Tab-separated table of C-alpha atoms in Angstrom:
chain	number	residue	atom	x	y	z
O	1	UNK	CA	-15.926	-122.674	228.947
O	2	UNK	CA	-13.634	-125.840	228.639
O	3	UNK	CA	-13.556	-128.046	231.613
O	4	UNK	CA	-10.448	-130.212	232.220
O	5	UNK	CA	-10.955	-133.319	234.248
O	6	UNK	CA	-7.980	-135.447	235.630
O	7	UNK	CA	-7.764	-138.884	237.031
O	8	UNK	CA	-7.080	-139.829	239.535
O	9	UNK	CA	-7.073	-136.980	241.916
O	10	UNK	CA	-4.280	-138.790	243.958
O	11	UNK	CA	-2.086	-142.260	243.468
O	12	UNK	CA	0.546	-143.649	245.303
O	13	UNK	CA	3.454	-145.365	243.687
O	14	UNK	CA	6.759	-146.966	244.574
O	15	UNK	CA	10.095	-145.814	242.919
O	16	UNK	CA	10.513	-147.615	239.519
O	17	UNK	CA	6.813	-148.035	238.934
O	18	UNK	CA	5.177	-146.903	235.557
O	19	UNK	CA	2.638	-144.174	236.328
O	20	UNK	CA	-0.274	-142.990	234.012
O	21	UNK	CA	-2.239	-139.857	234.698
O	22	UNK	CA	-5.401	-138.868	232.511
O	23	UNK	CA	-6.793	-135.581	231.462
O	24	UNK	CA	-10.006	-135.236	229.635
O	25	UNK	CA	-11.446	-132.167	228.210
O	26	UNK	CA	-15.205	-131.125	228.205
O	27	UNK	CA	-14.736	-130.578	224.479
O	28	UNK	CA	-12.085	-131.098	221.585
O	29	UNK	CA	-8.948	-128.975	221.967
O	30	UNK	CA	-6.780	-130.490	219.390
O	31	UNK	CA	-3.312	-131.000	220.966
O	32	UNK	CA	-3.618	-127.681	222.752
O	33	UNK	CA	-2.708	-129.496	226.092
O	34	UNK	CA	0.131	-129.038	228.418
O	35	UNK	CA	1.443	-130.587	231.452
O	36	UNK	CA	2.820	-129.016	234.698
O	37	UNK	CA	4.849	-130.512	237.716
O	38	UNK	CA	4.333	-128.551	241.031
O	39	UNK	CA	6.083	-129.396	244.155
O	40	UNK	CA	5.096	-128.166	247.476
O	41	UNK	CA	5.883	-124.445	248.044
O	42	UNK	CA	7.142	-124.052	244.438
O	43	UNK	CA	5.718	-122.421	241.341
O	44	UNK	CA	4.772	-124.987	238.707
O	45	UNK	CA	7.188	-126.024	235.629
O	46	UNK	CA	6.207	-126.803	232.258
O	47	UNK	CA	6.894	-130.786	231.448
O	48	UNK	CA	5.106	-131.283	228.245
O	49	UNK	CA	3.579	-128.794	225.665
O	50	UNK	CA	1.497	-129.375	222.627
O	51	UNK	CA	0.637	-132.937	224.004
O	52	UNK	CA	3.674	-134.576	223.641
O	53	UNK	CA	6.662	-132.400	223.073
O	54	UNK	CA	9.072	-132.587	226.088
O	55	UNK	CA	10.303	-129.147	227.678
O	56	UNK	CA	14.013	-129.021	227.454
O	57	UNK	CA	15.608	-130.632	230.421
O	58	UNK	CA	12.906	-132.889	231.405
O	59	UNK	CA	13.835	-136.308	231.811
O	60	UNK	CA	12.696	-138.772	228.934
O	61	UNK	CA	10.824	-141.152	231.288
O	62	UNK	CA	8.378	-138.271	230.994
O	63	UNK	CA	5.912	-138.850	227.822
O	64	UNK	CA	2.503	-137.206	226.881
O	65	UNK	CA	-0.119	-138.311	224.436
O	66	UNK	CA	-3.560	-138.049	223.277
O	67	UNK	CA	-5.632	-135.878	221.050
O	68	UNK	CA	-8.959	-134.034	220.868
O	69	UNK	CA	-10.510	-134.665	224.326
O	70	UNK	CA	-8.404	-137.539	225.985
O	71	UNK	CA	-4.680	-137.154	226.868
O	72	UNK	CA	-2.233	-138.877	229.069
O	73	UNK	CA	0.711	-138.083	231.064
O	74	UNK	CA	2.976	-140.997	231.483
O	75	UNK	CA	6.025	-141.536	233.767
O	76	UNK	CA	7.831	-144.738	232.591
O	77	UNK	CA	10.031	-145.304	235.819
O	78	UNK	CA	9.096	-143.099	238.831
O	79	UNK	CA	12.138	-141.336	240.631
O	80	UNK	CA	12.124	-139.959	244.014
O	81	UNK	CA	12.210	-136.519	242.814
O	82	UNK	CA	8.941	-137.052	240.571
O	83	UNK	CA	6.620	-137.073	243.678
O	84	UNK	CA	4.605	-134.106	243.078
O	85	UNK	CA	1.305	-132.604	241.827
O	86	UNK	CA	0.704	-132.569	238.018
O	87	UNK	CA	-1.800	-130.260	236.226
O	88	UNK	CA	-3.005	-130.734	232.614
O	89	UNK	CA	-3.814	-127.363	230.754
O	90	UNK	CA	-5.534	-126.629	227.728
O	91	UNK	CA	-4.690	-123.837	225.865
O	92	UNK	CA	-7.080	-124.190	222.716
O	93	UNK	CA	-9.733	-121.634	224.072
O	94	UNK	CA	-8.105	-119.301	226.641
O	95	UNK	CA	-6.737	-121.503	229.556
O	96	UNK	CA	-7.984	-123.979	231.929
O	97	UNK	CA	-6.178	-126.272	234.306
O	98	UNK	CA	-7.249	-129.450	235.419
O	99	UNK	CA	-7.909	-130.125	239.225
O	100	UNK	CA	-4.426	-131.837	239.740
O	101	UNK	CA	-3.197	-135.341	240.519
O	102	UNK	CA	-1.026	-135.654	243.372
O	103	UNK	CA	1.781	-138.554	243.340
O	104	UNK	CA	2.620	-139.913	246.492
O	105	UNK	CA	5.461	-142.490	247.719
O	106	UNK	CA	3.621	-145.748	248.513
N	1	UNK	CA	17.518	-115.889	231.597
N	2	UNK	CA	13.856	-115.076	231.957
N	3	UNK	CA	12.507	-113.958	235.430
N	4	UNK	CA	9.583	-112.870	237.064
N	5	UNK	CA	8.396	-111.538	240.335
N	6	UNK	CA	5.187	-110.620	241.897
N	7	UNK	CA	4.650	-107.759	244.385
N	8	UNK	CA	1.515	-106.347	246.093
N	9	UNK	CA	-0.013	-106.186	249.216
N	10	UNK	CA	0.046	-109.446	251.361
N	11	UNK	CA	-3.402	-108.367	253.177
N	12	UNK	CA	-6.485	-106.939	251.920
N	13	UNK	CA	-9.881	-106.185	253.366
N	14	UNK	CA	-13.210	-107.489	251.740
N	15	UNK	CA	-14.632	-105.432	249.082
N	16	UNK	CA	-11.145	-103.791	248.505
N	17	UNK	CA	-9.264	-104.093	245.257
N	18	UNK	CA	-6.374	-105.761	244.470
N	19	UNK	CA	-3.519	-104.443	242.644
N	20	UNK	CA	-0.389	-106.817	241.902
N	21	UNK	CA	2.447	-105.947	239.768
N	22	UNK	CA	4.737	-108.478	237.771
N	23	UNK	CA	8.179	-107.148	237.231
N	24	UNK	CA	10.066	-109.103	234.778
N	25	UNK	CA	13.636	-109.297	232.908
N	26	UNK	CA	14.832	-111.240	230.133
N	27	UNK	CA	12.270	-110.618	227.570
N	28	UNK	CA	10.148	-107.610	226.193
N	29	UNK	CA	6.631	-107.365	226.066
N	30	UNK	CA	6.886	-105.460	222.738
N	31	UNK	CA	8.372	-108.602	221.081
N	32	UNK	CA	5.942	-110.556	218.655
N	33	UNK	CA	4.346	-113.455	220.424
N	34	UNK	CA	5.070	-112.681	223.986
N	35	UNK	CA	2.622	-112.664	226.438
N	36	UNK	CA	2.316	-112.564	230.361
N	37	UNK	CA	-0.335	-114.188	232.325
N	38	UNK	CA	-1.789	-114.613	235.965
N	39	UNK	CA	-2.632	-117.545	237.755
N	40	UNK	CA	-3.649	-118.238	241.249
N	41	UNK	CA	-3.828	-121.011	243.784
N	42	UNK	CA	-6.086	-121.072	246.637
N	43	UNK	CA	-4.342	-122.917	249.636
N	44	UNK	CA	-4.276	-126.769	249.075
N	45	UNK	CA	-6.311	-126.158	245.762
N	46	UNK	CA	-5.906	-126.273	242.028
N	47	UNK	CA	-4.394	-123.731	239.742
N	48	UNK	CA	-6.884	-121.315	238.336
N	49	UNK	CA	-5.981	-119.029	235.063
N	50	UNK	CA	-6.665	-115.305	235.634
N	51	UNK	CA	-5.860	-113.509	232.767
N	52	UNK	CA	-3.149	-112.913	229.839
N	53	UNK	CA	-1.924	-109.965	228.293
N	54	UNK	CA	0.040	-110.030	224.920
N	55	UNK	CA	2.621	-107.787	223.185
N	56	UNK	CA	0.054	-106.494	220.805
N	57	UNK	CA	-2.114	-105.371	223.805
N	58	UNK	CA	-4.577	-108.262	223.158
N	59	UNK	CA	-6.116	-109.489	226.658
N	60	UNK	CA	-7.889	-112.278	227.640
N	61	UNK	CA	-9.447	-112.960	231.065
N	62	UNK	CA	-11.216	-116.057	232.877
N	63	UNK	CA	-15.212	-115.440	232.116
N	64	UNK	CA	-15.755	-116.660	235.501
N	65	UNK	CA	-14.413	-113.555	237.253
N	66	UNK	CA	-16.476	-111.480	234.701
N	67	UNK	CA	-15.519	-107.693	235.039
N	68	UNK	CA	-13.588	-108.073	238.253
N	69	UNK	CA	-10.046	-108.374	236.742
N	70	UNK	CA	-7.937	-105.582	234.320
N	71	UNK	CA	-4.854	-106.527	233.160
N	72	UNK	CA	-2.236	-104.126	231.655
N	73	UNK	CA	1.256	-103.612	230.616
N	74	UNK	CA	4.170	-100.863	230.999
N	75	UNK	CA	6.763	-101.838	228.545
N	76	UNK	CA	9.061	-99.057	229.588
N	77	UNK	CA	9.100	-100.669	233.172
N	78	UNK	CA	8.950	-104.041	232.172
N	79	UNK	CA	5.933	-104.796	234.318
N	80	UNK	CA	2.473	-106.096	234.076
N	81	UNK	CA	-0.198	-105.112	236.339
N	82	UNK	CA	-3.317	-107.135	237.722
N	83	UNK	CA	-6.171	-105.381	239.372
N	84	UNK	CA	-8.995	-107.176	240.905
N	85	UNK	CA	-11.796	-105.501	242.372
N	86	UNK	CA	-14.458	-106.564	245.282
N	87	UNK	CA	-11.839	-108.952	246.920
N	88	UNK	CA	-13.421	-111.672	249.084
N	89	UNK	CA	-11.754	-114.191	251.461
N	90	UNK	CA	-12.445	-116.893	248.835
N	91	UNK	CA	-9.817	-115.032	246.802
N	92	UNK	CA	-7.277	-115.957	249.279
N	93	UNK	CA	-4.633	-117.471	247.099
N	94	UNK	CA	-0.961	-117.306	245.941
N	95	UNK	CA	-0.985	-115.460	242.743
N	96	UNK	CA	1.661	-116.185	240.151
N	97	UNK	CA	2.748	-114.388	237.103
N	98	UNK	CA	4.331	-116.306	234.213
N	99	UNK	CA	5.698	-115.596	230.802
N	100	UNK	CA	4.303	-117.318	227.757
N	101	UNK	CA	5.492	-117.313	224.057
N	102	UNK	CA	3.373	-118.298	220.810
N	103	UNK	CA	5.566	-121.068	219.408
N	104	UNK	CA	5.250	-122.777	216.174
N	105	UNK	CA	5.126	-126.561	216.690
N	106	UNK	CA	4.524	-129.303	214.138
N	107	UNK	CA	3.188	-126.143	211.958
N	108	UNK	CA	0.995	-124.850	214.246
N	109	UNK	CA	0.944	-122.199	216.908
N	110	UNK	CA	1.124	-123.421	220.577
N	111	UNK	CA	1.765	-121.595	224.141
N	112	UNK	CA	2.424	-122.380	227.440
N	113	UNK	CA	3.388	-120.807	230.687
N	114	UNK	CA	7.022	-120.917	231.064
N	115	UNK	CA	8.826	-119.641	233.531
N	116	UNK	CA	6.790	-118.771	236.379
N	117	UNK	CA	7.408	-116.210	239.262
N	118	UNK	CA	7.541	-117.405	242.555
N	119	UNK	CA	4.273	-116.383	243.639
N	120	UNK	CA	2.997	-114.149	246.298
N	121	UNK	CA	0.415	-114.980	248.734
N	122	UNK	CA	-2.486	-112.597	249.363
N	123	UNK	CA	-4.980	-112.984	252.147
N	124	UNK	CA	-8.313	-111.531	251.925
N	125	UNK	CA	-9.549	-110.799	255.747
N	126	UNK	CA	-11.377	-108.052	257.861
């Protein structure tokens, strides 16, 4: 099984900060990495798929990069509506989600 | 517009079998490249992928759940059914179904879950 490890598990940021979340796969997954945003009480929504492709309607302040085993999600300037939990997911071999990163207001 | 909605019991007893139904609209599970998956989330915990079924009846399961899971589709009703046997209190979670479409990106096939249903909370307790 492929394990996905996100870091940090939580972070505090102020509006306007640049934020980076890391996701590491236990083995190479090529570019088969997706990022989701989940707000309390709501279903997750895909932000980025195939490592770096922004889902339609997602603000350009979100970006993704990486390959093989190491990936990052970056928010260039955090907005109030971005405070949520973020999950990475590999789809290289079945599916596995990371443990999540909670982005909180500082 | 694609929509999905989960339905099933809100409370099951330990050792019982859970049956959940995902009813969807806006797409067909007879279309090449289309799939429907199930994902769950225990209270305050991370997402856990359970299973996925594709248009060609290919089925994939989370190996950690072994033979407890069965996923089937009824294309005439636009439904996907997930059964989970031998339920335990640790299986208490919100269960989501979600659409997936195999899509060509930069010359390769990729897939993700989008959109998701609203989820249904299942509590396992005697």
